[in-house]
Coordinates of C-alpha atoms in Angstrom, one line a residue:
Chain A
M1 CA -250.8 -98.2 162.4
S2 CA -252.1 -101.7 162.7
A3 CA -255.8 -102.3 163.5
N4 CA -254.9 -103.6 167.0
A5 CA -252.6 -100.6 167.8
M6 CA -255.4 -98.3 166.7
L7 CA -257.9 -100.0 169.0
A8 CA -255.5 -99.6 171.9
T9 CA -255.4 -95.9 171.5
R10 CA -259.1 -95.4 170.5
P11 CA -261.4 -98.0 172.1
D12 CA -264.4 -96.2 170.7
F13 CA -263.3 -97.4 167.2
A14 CA -264.4 -101.0 167.8
A15 CA -267.7 -99.9 169.2
I16 CA -268.3 -97.7 166.1
A17 CA -267.1 -100.4 163.7
A18 CA -269.4 -102.9 165.3
W19 CA -272.4 -100.8 164.2
I20 CA -271.3 -100.3 160.6
P21 CA -272.2 -103.0 158.0
Q22 CA -269.8 -104.0 155.2
G23 CA -269.7 -101.6 152.3
A24 CA -271.5 -98.7 154.0
S25 CA -270.9 -95.1 153.1
V26 CA -269.5 -93.1 155.9
L27 CA -268.8 -89.4 156.6
D28 CA -266.4 -88.9 159.5
L29 CA -266.5 -85.4 160.9
G30 CA -263.4 -84.1 162.6
C31 CA -261.6 -87.1 161.3
G32 CA -258.1 -86.0 162.5
D33 CA -255.5 -88.1 160.7
G34 CA -258.1 -90.4 159.2
S35 CA -257.3 -93.4 161.4
L36 CA -261.0 -94.3 162.0
L37 CA -261.8 -94.2 158.3
Q38 CA -258.7 -96.2 157.6
Y39 CA -259.8 -98.7 160.2
L40 CA -263.3 -98.8 158.8
K41 CA -262.0 -99.2 155.3
S42 CA -259.9 -102.2 156.3
E43 CA -262.5 -103.8 158.6
R44 CA -265.7 -102.9 156.9
A45 CA -264.8 -101.9 153.3
V46 CA -266.6 -98.6 153.8
R47 CA -266.7 -95.9 151.1
G48 CA -265.9 -92.8 153.0
Y49 CA -264.8 -89.2 153.4
G50 CA -263.4 -87.3 156.3
V51 CA -263.9 -83.7 157.2
E52 CA -261.1 -82.0 159.0
I53 CA -260.0 -78.5 159.8
S54 CA -256.4 -78.8 160.7
D55 CA -253.6 -78.6 158.1
A56 CA -251.7 -81.5 159.8
G57 CA -254.8 -83.7 159.7
I58 CA -255.3 -83.0 156.0
V59 CA -251.7 -84.1 155.1
A60 CA -252.0 -87.1 157.4
C61 CA -255.3 -88.3 155.9
I62 CA -253.8 -88.0 152.4
Q63 CA -250.8 -90.0 153.5
N64 CA -253.1 -92.6 155.0
G65 CA -255.0 -92.8 151.7
V66 CA -258.2 -91.4 153.2
N67 CA -260.4 -88.9 151.3
V68 CA -260.6 -85.7 153.3
I69 CA -262.3 -82.4 152.8
Q70 CA -260.8 -79.4 154.6
N71 CA -263.7 -77.6 156.3
D72 CA -264.8 -76.1 159.6
L73 CA -267.6 -78.2 161.0
D74 CA -269.0 -75.1 162.7
S75 CA -269.8 -73.7 159.3
G76 CA -272.1 -76.6 158.6
L77 CA -272.0 -79.5 156.1
S78 CA -273.2 -77.5 153.0
D79 CA -270.9 -79.4 150.7
F80 CA -272.8 -82.6 151.4
E81 CA -276.1 -83.5 149.9
S82 CA -279.1 -84.6 152.0
N83 CA -279.3 -88.4 152.7
S84 CA -276.0 -88.9 150.9
F85 CA -274.3 -91.2 153.5
D86 CA -275.4 -94.2 155.5
Y87 CA -273.6 -93.0 158.6
V88 CA -272.3 -89.6 159.7
I89 CA -269.8 -90.1 162.5
L90 CA -268.6 -87.5 165.0
S91 CA -266.0 -89.3 167.2
Q92 CA -264.6 -87.5 170.2
T93 CA -265.3 -84.2 168.5
L94 CA -268.9 -83.2 169.8
Q95 CA -267.5 -81.5 172.8
A96 CA -265.2 -79.3 170.7
T97 CA -267.9 -78.1 168.3
R98 CA -269.3 -74.6 168.8
H99 CA -272.6 -74.9 167.1
T100 CA -273.3 -78.4 168.5
E101 CA -277.1 -78.3 168.2
P102 CA -277.3 -77.5 164.4
L103 CA -274.4 -79.9 163.7
I104 CA -276.4 -82.8 165.1
Q105 CA -279.3 -81.8 162.9
E106 CA -276.9 -81.5 159.9
M107 CA -275.6 -85.0 160.7
L108 CA -279.1 -86.4 160.3
R109 CA -279.8 -84.3 157.2
V110 CA -276.7 -85.7 155.4
G111 CA -276.8 -89.2 156.9
R112 CA -279.4 -91.9 157.4
E113 CA -277.9 -92.4 160.9
G114 CA -275.6 -90.5 163.1
I115 CA -272.9 -91.9 165.5
V116 CA -271.2 -89.8 168.1
S117 CA -268.7 -90.7 170.8
F118 CA -267.7 -88.3 173.5
P119 CA -266.2 -88.2 177.0
N120 CA -268.6 -88.3 179.9
F121 CA -268.2 -85.2 182.1
G122 CA -270.3 -87.1 184.7
Y123 CA -267.8 -89.9 185.1
W124 CA -267.0 -90.3 188.8
K125 CA -263.4 -89.3 188.5
N126 CA -264.4 -86.0 186.8
R127 CA -267.0 -85.4 189.5
R128 CA -264.4 -86.1 192.1
D129 CA -261.9 -83.7 190.6
V130 CA -264.5 -80.9 190.5
L131 CA -265.6 -81.8 194.1
F132 CA -262.0 -81.4 195.2
G133 CA -261.8 -78.1 193.4
N134 CA -260.2 -78.7 190.1
M135 CA -261.2 -79.1 186.5
P136 CA -260.6 -82.8 185.5
V137 CA -257.5 -83.7 183.4
S138 CA -257.4 -87.3 182.2
K139 CA -256.8 -89.5 179.2
E140 CA -260.2 -88.6 177.8
L141 CA -259.9 -85.0 178.8
P142 CA -256.2 -84.3 178.3
Y143 CA -256.3 -80.5 178.4
Q144 CA -255.9 -77.8 181.0
W145 CA -258.9 -75.5 181.4
Y146 CA -257.1 -72.7 179.7
D147 CA -256.0 -74.5 176.6
T148 CA -258.9 -76.9 176.0
P149 CA -260.8 -76.9 172.7
N150 CA -263.7 -78.5 174.6
V151 CA -266.3 -75.8 174.8
H152 CA -269.4 -78.1 175.1
L153 CA -268.6 -80.9 177.6
C154 CA -271.6 -82.8 178.8
T155 CA -272.8 -85.9 180.6
F156 CA -274.7 -88.8 179.1
H157 CA -277.9 -87.4 180.7
D158 CA -277.2 -84.0 179.1
F159 CA -276.7 -85.5 175.6
E160 CA -279.8 -87.7 175.9
D161 CA -281.8 -84.7 177.1
L162 CA -280.7 -82.8 174.0
C163 CA -281.6 -85.7 171.7
A164 CA -285.1 -85.6 173.2
V165 CA -285.4 -81.9 172.5
L166 CA -284.1 -82.3 169.0
K167 CA -286.5 -85.2 168.4
V168 CA -283.5 -87.4 167.7
Q169 CA -284.1 -91.1 168.4
I170 CA -281.3 -93.0 170.1
L171 CA -281.0 -96.5 168.6
E172 CA -278.0 -97.8 170.6
R173 CA -275.6 -96.7 173.2
R174 CA -272.3 -98.3 174.2
V175 CA -270.7 -97.0 177.4
M176 CA -267.1 -97.7 178.2
T177 CA -264.3 -97.0 180.6
G178 CA -261.0 -97.7 178.9
D179 CA -261.8 -100.8 176.8
S180 CA -264.3 -102.4 179.1
E181 CA -268.0 -102.0 178.6
I182 CA -270.0 -100.5 181.4
K183 CA -273.5 -101.7 182.1
A184 CA -274.4 -100.5 185.6
L185 CA -274.6 -96.8 186.6
P186 CA -273.3 -95.7 183.2
N187 CA -273.4 -91.9 183.8
L188 CA -271.3 -92.4 186.9
L189 CA -269.0 -95.3 185.9
G190 CA -268.6 -94.8 182.2
S191 CA -265.8 -92.5 181.0
M192 CA -267.0 -92.3 177.4
A193 CA -269.9 -93.5 175.2
A194 CA -270.8 -94.0 171.6
Y195 CA -274.4 -93.4 170.5
R196 CA -276.1 -94.4 167.3
F197 CA -279.2 -92.4 166.4
Q198 CA -281.6 -91.4 163.7
R199 CA -284.2 -88.8 163.0
G200 CA -287.2 -89.3 165.4
L201 CA -290.6 -89.7 164.1
Chain B
M1 CA -236.8 -79.2 149.5
G2 CA -235.4 -81.1 146.5
S3 CA -233.1 -79.8 143.8
S4 CA -233.3 -78.7 140.2
V5 CA -233.9 -81.0 137.3
G6 CA -230.9 -79.3 135.8
I7 CA -230.4 -78.6 132.1
V8 CA -233.4 -79.2 130.0
S9 CA -234.3 -78.7 126.3
A10 CA -237.5 -78.1 124.5
Q11 CA -238.8 -80.3 121.8
C12 CA -241.2 -79.8 119.0
A13 CA -243.9 -82.3 118.0
Q14 CA -245.5 -82.0 114.6
F15 CA -249.0 -83.1 113.9
D16 CA -250.2 -83.5 110.3
S17 CA -253.7 -84.8 111.0
P18 CA -256.3 -82.0 111.1
L19 CA -257.7 -80.8 114.4
L20 CA -261.4 -80.1 114.5
F21 CA -262.1 -77.3 117.0
K22 CA -265.2 -77.2 119.1
S23 CA -266.1 -74.0 117.2
G24 CA -266.1 -76.0 114.0
A25 CA -262.9 -74.5 112.7
V26 CA -260.2 -76.9 111.5
L27 CA -256.4 -76.5 111.8
P28 CA -254.9 -78.8 109.1
R29 CA -251.5 -79.1 110.9
Y30 CA -249.8 -77.8 113.9
E31 CA -246.8 -78.0 116.2
L32 CA -246.6 -78.3 120.0
M33 CA -243.5 -77.3 122.0
Y34 CA -243.0 -79.5 125.0
E35 CA -240.4 -80.6 127.5
T36 CA -240.1 -83.8 129.4
Y37 CA -238.3 -84.6 132.7
G38 CA -237.5 -88.0 134.3
T39 CA -238.0 -91.4 132.7
L40 CA -241.1 -93.2 131.5
N41 CA -241.1 -96.5 133.2
A42 CA -241.4 -99.8 131.4
A43 CA -245.1 -100.1 132.3
R44 CA -245.6 -96.5 131.0
S45 CA -247.5 -95.8 134.2
N46 CA -245.7 -92.9 135.7
A47 CA -246.4 -90.0 133.4
I48 CA -247.6 -86.7 134.7
L49 CA -249.0 -84.0 132.4
I50 CA -248.6 -80.4 133.6
C51 CA -251.2 -78.0 132.1
H52 CA -250.3 -74.3 132.1
A53 CA -252.4 -71.3 133.0
L54 CA -252.9 -68.1 131.1
S55 CA -249.4 -67.0 130.5
G56 CA -247.5 -70.3 131.0
H57 CA -245.7 -72.6 128.6
H58 CA -243.7 -75.8 128.2
H59 CA -240.7 -74.7 130.3
V60 CA -242.0 -76.0 133.6
A61 CA -238.7 -76.9 135.4
G62 CA -235.0 -76.8 135.1
Y63 CA -233.1 -74.3 133.0
Y64 CA -231.5 -74.1 129.5
A65 CA -227.8 -74.7 129.0
K66 CA -227.5 -71.3 127.1
E67 CA -229.8 -69.5 129.5
P68 CA -229.1 -70.6 133.1
E69 CA -231.2 -67.8 134.5
N70 CA -234.3 -69.0 132.5
I71 CA -235.8 -71.2 135.2
G72 CA -239.0 -73.1 134.6
W73 CA -242.2 -71.5 135.9
W74 CA -243.0 -74.3 138.4
D75 CA -239.5 -75.2 139.4
N76 CA -240.4 -75.2 143.1
M77 CA -243.0 -78.0 142.4
V78 CA -241.2 -80.1 139.8
G79 CA -237.7 -81.7 140.2
P80 CA -235.8 -84.4 142.0
G81 CA -237.1 -84.7 145.5
K82 CA -239.9 -82.1 144.9
P83 CA -243.6 -83.0 145.1
I84 CA -243.8 -83.8 141.4
D85 CA -240.6 -85.8 141.7
T86 CA -238.7 -86.2 138.4
D87 CA -236.9 -89.2 140.0
K88 CA -240.2 -91.0 140.2
F89 CA -242.4 -89.5 137.5
F90 CA -242.0 -88.8 133.8
V91 CA -243.2 -85.3 133.6
V92 CA -244.5 -83.6 130.4
G93 CA -245.0 -79.9 130.1
L94 CA -246.2 -78.3 126.9
N95 CA -247.1 -74.9 125.4
N96 CA -250.8 -75.0 124.5
L97 CA -252.0 -74.6 121.0
G98 CA -252.6 -70.9 120.4
G99 CA -249.8 -70.0 122.6
C100 CA -246.8 -67.8 121.9
H101 CA -243.9 -69.8 123.1
G102 CA -243.3 -72.0 120.0
S103 CA -246.5 -74.0 119.6
T104 CA -248.6 -73.1 116.7
G105 CA -250.5 -69.9 117.5
P106 CA -251.7 -66.6 116.1
G107 CA -248.2 -65.4 115.6
S108 CA -247.1 -68.5 113.6
N109 CA -247.1 -68.5 109.9
D110 CA -250.1 -70.0 108.3
P111 CA -248.7 -72.4 105.6
A112 CA -251.6 -71.6 103.4
T113 CA -250.8 -67.9 103.2
G114 CA -247.2 -67.7 104.3
K115 CA -248.3 -65.0 106.8
P116 CA -249.1 -65.0 110.5
Y117 CA -252.5 -66.5 111.3
G118 CA -253.4 -63.4 113.3
S119 CA -257.1 -62.9 113.4
S120 CA -257.7 -66.1 111.4
F121 CA -256.5 -68.4 114.2
P122 CA -259.5 -70.3 115.5
V123 CA -260.9 -69.4 118.9
I124 CA -259.8 -72.3 121.0
T125 CA -261.4 -74.1 124.0
V126 CA -260.2 -76.1 126.9
E127 CA -261.7 -79.1 125.1
D128 CA -259.6 -78.5 122.1
W129 CA -256.5 -78.2 124.2
V130 CA -257.2 -81.5 125.8
E131 CA -257.7 -83.1 122.4
S132 CA -254.3 -81.8 121.2
Q133 CA -252.7 -82.9 124.4
A134 CA -254.1 -86.4 124.0
R135 CA -252.4 -86.5 120.6
L136 CA -249.1 -85.5 122.2
A137 CA -249.6 -88.3 124.7
D138 CA -250.1 -90.7 121.9
L139 CA -246.9 -89.6 120.3
L140 CA -245.0 -90.0 123.5
G141 CA -246.5 -93.5 124.0
I142 CA -248.5 -92.6 127.1
R143 CA -251.9 -94.4 127.1
Q144 CA -252.8 -93.2 130.6
F145 CA -251.4 -90.5 132.7
A146 CA -250.8 -91.2 136.4
A147 CA -251.9 -87.6 136.9
V148 CA -252.8 -84.5 135.1
V149 CA -251.9 -81.4 137.1
G150 CA -252.8 -77.8 136.6
G151 CA -253.4 -74.5 138.4
S152 CA -256.1 -72.0 137.4
L153 CA -256.8 -72.4 133.7
G154 CA -254.5 -75.4 133.9
G155 CA -256.8 -76.9 136.5
M156 CA -259.7 -76.7 134.0
Q157 CA -257.7 -78.7 131.5
A158 CA -256.9 -81.3 134.1
L159 CA -260.6 -81.5 135.0
Q160 CA -261.5 -81.7 131.3
W161 CA -259.0 -84.6 130.8
S162 CA -261.0 -86.7 133.3
L163 CA -264.3 -85.9 131.4
A164 CA -263.0 -86.3 127.9
Y165 CA -260.8 -89.3 128.5
P166 CA -262.0 -90.9 131.8
D167 CA -259.8 -94.0 131.2
R168 CA -256.6 -92.0 130.3
V169 CA -256.1 -90.3 133.7
R170 CA -255.9 -91.8 137.1
H171 CA -255.5 -88.7 139.2
V172 CA -256.5 -85.1 138.6
L173 CA -254.9 -82.3 140.6
A174 CA -256.9 -79.1 140.1
I175 CA -255.3 -76.2 142.0
A176 CA -256.8 -72.7 142.4
S177 CA -259.2 -73.5 139.7
A178 CA -263.0 -73.5 139.0
P179 CA -265.5 -75.7 137.2
R180 CA -266.5 -72.6 135.3
L181 CA -266.0 -68.8 135.6
T182 CA -268.4 -66.5 137.4
A183 CA -269.7 -63.4 135.8
Q184 CA -267.2 -61.3 137.8
N185 CA -264.3 -63.4 136.5
I186 CA -265.6 -63.1 132.9
A187 CA -265.9 -59.4 133.4
F188 CA -262.3 -59.1 134.3
N189 CA -261.3 -61.0 131.2
D190 CA -263.5 -58.8 129.1
V191 CA -261.9 -55.6 130.4
A192 CA -258.5 -57.1 129.6
R193 CA -259.6 -58.1 126.1
N194 CA -261.1 -54.6 125.5
A195 CA -257.8 -53.0 126.4
I196 CA -256.2 -55.0 123.6
L197 CA -259.0 -54.8 121.1
T198 CA -259.2 -51.0 121.3
D199 CA -255.5 -50.5 121.1
P200 CA -255.0 -48.8 117.6
D201 CA -251.9 -51.0 117.1
F202 CA -254.0 -54.1 117.4
H203 CA -255.3 -53.8 113.8
G204 CA -258.0 -56.4 114.3
G205 CA -255.5 -59.0 115.3
D206 CA -253.3 -58.6 112.2
F207 CA -250.8 -56.2 113.7
Y208 CA -247.9 -58.4 112.6
A209 CA -248.1 -57.1 109.0
H210 CA -247.9 -53.6 110.3
G211 CA -244.7 -54.2 112.2
V212 CA -246.3 -53.0 115.5
V213 CA -247.5 -54.7 118.7
P214 CA -250.5 -53.5 120.8
T215 CA -248.3 -52.9 123.7
R216 CA -250.6 -50.5 125.5
G217 CA -253.5 -52.9 125.4
L218 CA -251.4 -55.8 126.5
R219 CA -249.9 -53.8 129.3
L220 CA -253.2 -52.7 130.6
A221 CA -254.6 -56.2 130.4
R222 CA -251.7 -57.5 132.4
M223 CA -251.9 -54.7 135.0
L224 CA -255.6 -55.5 135.6
G225 CA -254.9 -59.2 135.7
H226 CA -252.0 -58.7 138.1
I227 CA -254.2 -56.8 140.5
T228 CA -256.7 -59.7 140.6
Y229 CA -253.9 -62.3 141.1
L230 CA -252.7 -60.6 144.3
S231 CA -254.6 -60.3 147.6
D232 CA -255.4 -56.9 149.2
N233 CA -253.2 -57.8 152.1
A234 CA -250.3 -59.0 150.0
M235 CA -250.4 -55.7 148.1
A236 CA -250.6 -53.7 151.3
D237 CA -247.7 -55.6 152.8
K238 CA -245.5 -55.3 149.7
F239 CA -246.3 -51.7 148.7
G240 CA -248.6 -50.0 151.2
R241 CA -248.8 -46.4 150.3
E242 CA -245.1 -46.1 149.7
L243 CA -244.1 -43.3 147.3
R244 CA -241.3 -43.4 144.8
T245 CA -240.8 -39.7 145.4
E246 CA -240.5 -37.9 148.7
K247 CA -243.7 -36.1 148.4
F248 CA -246.8 -35.8 146.3
N249 CA -246.3 -34.2 142.9
Y250 CA -250.0 -33.4 142.3
G251 CA -249.8 -34.9 138.8
F252 CA -250.5 -38.1 137.0
D253 CA -247.1 -39.6 136.7
V254 CA -246.0 -42.7 138.6
E255 CA -245.9 -41.7 142.3
F256 CA -247.0 -44.7 144.4
E257 CA -244.8 -47.9 144.4
I258 CA -247.8 -50.0 143.4
E259 CA -248.2 -47.9 140.2
S260 CA -244.5 -48.4 139.4
Y261 CA -244.7 -52.1 140.1
L262 CA -247.8 -52.7 137.9
R263 CA -246.4 -50.7 135.0
Y264 CA -243.2 -52.7 135.3
Q265 CA -245.1 -56.0 135.2
G266 CA -247.2 -54.7 132.3
D267 CA -244.2 -53.6 130.3
K268 CA -242.3 -56.8 131.0
F269 CA -245.3 -58.9 129.9
A270 CA -246.1 -56.8 126.8
A271 CA -242.6 -57.2 125.6
Y272 CA -242.9 -61.0 125.1
F273 CA -246.5 -62.0 125.1
D274 CA -248.7 -62.2 122.1
A275 CA -251.9 -60.1 122.2
N276 CA -253.9 -62.6 120.2
T277 CA -252.8 -65.4 122.5
Y278 CA -254.0 -63.4 125.5
L279 CA -257.4 -63.0 123.8
L280 CA -257.6 -66.7 123.1
M281 CA -256.5 -67.8 126.6
T282 CA -259.1 -65.5 128.3
K283 CA -261.8 -66.7 125.9
A284 CA -260.9 -70.4 126.7
L285 CA -261.4 -69.5 130.4
D286 CA -264.7 -67.9 129.8
Y287 CA -266.1 -70.7 127.6
F288 CA -265.2 -73.6 129.8
D289 CA -268.3 -75.1 131.4
P290 CA -268.6 -78.8 131.4
A291 CA -272.3 -78.5 132.2
Y292 CA -273.1 -76.1 129.4
D293 CA -275.0 -78.8 127.5
L294 CA -276.5 -80.3 130.6
N295 CA -278.6 -77.4 131.9
G296 CA -275.8 -76.3 134.1
D297 CA -275.9 -79.5 136.1
L298 CA -272.3 -80.2 137.2
N299 CA -273.4 -83.4 138.9
K300 CA -274.3 -84.8 135.5
A301 CA -271.1 -83.3 133.9
F302 CA -268.9 -85.3 136.3
A303 CA -270.9 -88.5 136.0
A304 CA -268.5 -89.8 133.4
A305 CA -265.4 -89.1 135.5
R306 CA -263.5 -92.1 136.8
A307 CA -260.4 -90.4 138.1
N308 CA -259.4 -89.6 141.7
Y309 CA -259.1 -86.0 142.6
L310 CA -257.1 -83.5 144.7
V311 CA -258.6 -80.1 144.8
V312 CA -256.6 -77.3 146.3
S313 CA -257.6 -73.6 146.9
F314 CA -256.0 -70.7 148.8
T315 CA -257.8 -68.6 151.4
T316 CA -256.9 -65.2 149.9
D317 CA -257.4 -66.1 146.3
W318 CA -260.4 -64.0 145.2
R319 CA -260.0 -64.5 141.4
F320 CA -260.5 -68.3 141.9
S321 CA -261.8 -68.4 145.4
P322 CA -262.1 -71.4 147.7
E323 CA -265.8 -71.4 146.9
R324 CA -265.1 -72.1 143.3
S325 CA -263.0 -75.1 144.3
R326 CA -265.8 -76.3 146.4
E327 CA -268.0 -76.2 143.3
I328 CA -265.6 -78.8 141.9
V329 CA -265.6 -80.9 145.0
R330 CA -269.4 -81.1 145.3
P331 CA -270.2 -82.9 142.0
L332 CA -267.3 -85.2 142.7
L333 CA -268.9 -86.1 146.1
H334 CA -272.2 -86.5 144.3
N335 CA -270.7 -89.0 141.9
H336 CA -268.8 -90.9 144.7
R337 CA -265.4 -90.1 143.3
N338 CA -262.4 -90.3 145.5
V339 CA -261.6 -86.6 146.3
S340 CA -259.6 -84.7 148.8
Y341 CA -259.8 -81.0 149.2
A342 CA -257.2 -78.7 150.9
E343 CA -257.8 -75.1 151.6
I344 CA -254.4 -73.6 152.0
T345 CA -254.0 -70.5 154.3
S346 CA -251.9 -68.3 152.2
A347 CA -251.4 -64.5 151.9
H348 CA -250.6 -64.4 148.2
G349 CA -254.0 -64.5 146.5
H350 CA -254.3 -66.4 143.2
D351 CA -250.5 -66.4 142.7
S352 CA -250.3 -68.7 145.8
F353 CA -250.4 -71.7 143.5
L354 CA -247.0 -70.8 142.2
M355 CA -245.5 -70.1 145.7
P356 CA -243.5 -72.5 147.8
D357 CA -245.8 -72.6 150.8
E358 CA -244.8 -75.4 153.2
H359 CA -248.3 -76.8 153.8
Y360 CA -249.2 -76.6 150.1
L361 CA -246.1 -78.5 149.1
G362 CA -246.8 -80.9 152.0
V363 CA -250.3 -81.7 150.6
M364 CA -248.9 -82.1 147.1
N365 CA -246.1 -84.3 148.3
A366 CA -248.4 -86.5 150.3
Y367 CA -250.9 -86.9 147.4
L368 CA -248.2 -87.5 144.8
D369 CA -246.5 -90.1 147.0
K370 CA -249.7 -92.0 146.9
V371 CA -249.9 -91.6 143.1
H372 CA -246.4 -93.0 142.8
R373 CA -247.1 -96.0 145.1
E374 CA -249.9 -96.9 142.7
C375 CA -247.6 -96.6 139.7
V376 CA -245.2 -99.1 141.1
A377 CA -247.9 -101.5 142.4

């Protein structure tokens, strides 16, 4: 896939890439087919590894020339040493992790900084769907309630509250709907966001 | 997927320069049996070495003109259109030194005495094997392997290649392997060795002169090994509590199907495998530990590595469990090597690495495609 085609399907990639300096070391959790790492390799010359649980993802990563370690994120990151990466990324996967809280802490044990992107359950269209009586189904939340892997959906407020509890310091946030950046009323008007964070003091 | 490489024939390479073993022993001259498939390209960049496990040999793929039923032990992996594609790669399989399939081993005649080496054959290590394999590579004009591939004990050789000759191997594929054995694994090997060593027909390793073979010991060793190569579930599925007879006989003869199967496997193995080779192979497994001289620190052991790695394990393999494969992955991550790790869901235990599982072959295929693209580039 070309870099442009990738950005069209995953607008959060550009936001994430913008935060990553040339030559950084990156661990991408729940890396799927490795397209983010492939993008970061071509755009930022990163040295990186992906972690993925699905068999199809493993094969796709290898085909894409991306290092990938088959592992269940919910069993932790014990294969990875402390402070061994500049960035640990969890893109569009947070909401599908079971042990979300320890995973965020693991991210900041292994990485100097963490980056997460996730869909905003507080986005107005999602609120509208629930108001009218149905679970939202959208581009960001493409599943039915009965087949969704998303067990920990949250709003931006919720995530930021958790960061405060975990003493995680948010360094930057980029809120988007589609590929446009949202500045005003983000928790209402933004369909997804990417956060960059580090261990708080 | 793919087809057979077809009719193949074994070749014998002779080495007249002495090989110094890690133990200090010296073998003045030796022979290695090997087979090759495919064509070495002009750049000599497409060679793949296949290292065998405990009971393997040089006949990796294809069949012999005079023995069409004698198909290579990894024929589902190696051949035209298969993951180790003989249309793309020049594949080398050999019988390791100390083996019993034609390479110089305990059953070969020692030119110095005119009698089989027997107990005088040096105890061999993975390091020694890699040294002898490097000499075979020299003979074949292969300066650098595109990949060295092995399962189980073969995986240890592949790893050792990247430590002993970092610039002579671009990719290592270590399947169902371990960086070193655990106490439990050594214990299994020791019981197997004891079965052989205590067989009265063993004669301290020099049974050849007595015209006997320690069949009972070898059979027991193989039966024990076989149990550890299968998973509990695979055994339950295949045999369950099925009886060969209609009812219990209240005796000690073979009654359960699993007993019959194990004895059959044991007999089959004891009929062709050399007892001394079995001892040597299990000892090579036990001794292998690249961090032995480094206070056990695998991170340091792999610091010299320059290769790229694919590490594969199987969920039901308890002899070389996924955790052992992760012990390979961790020092590679520590040393910033390119490494991918696949944990294949398979029911067949340690033997899975020889089985044609779709996902397993898919992973191998994807990785070796990449290896091949680099050969051409």
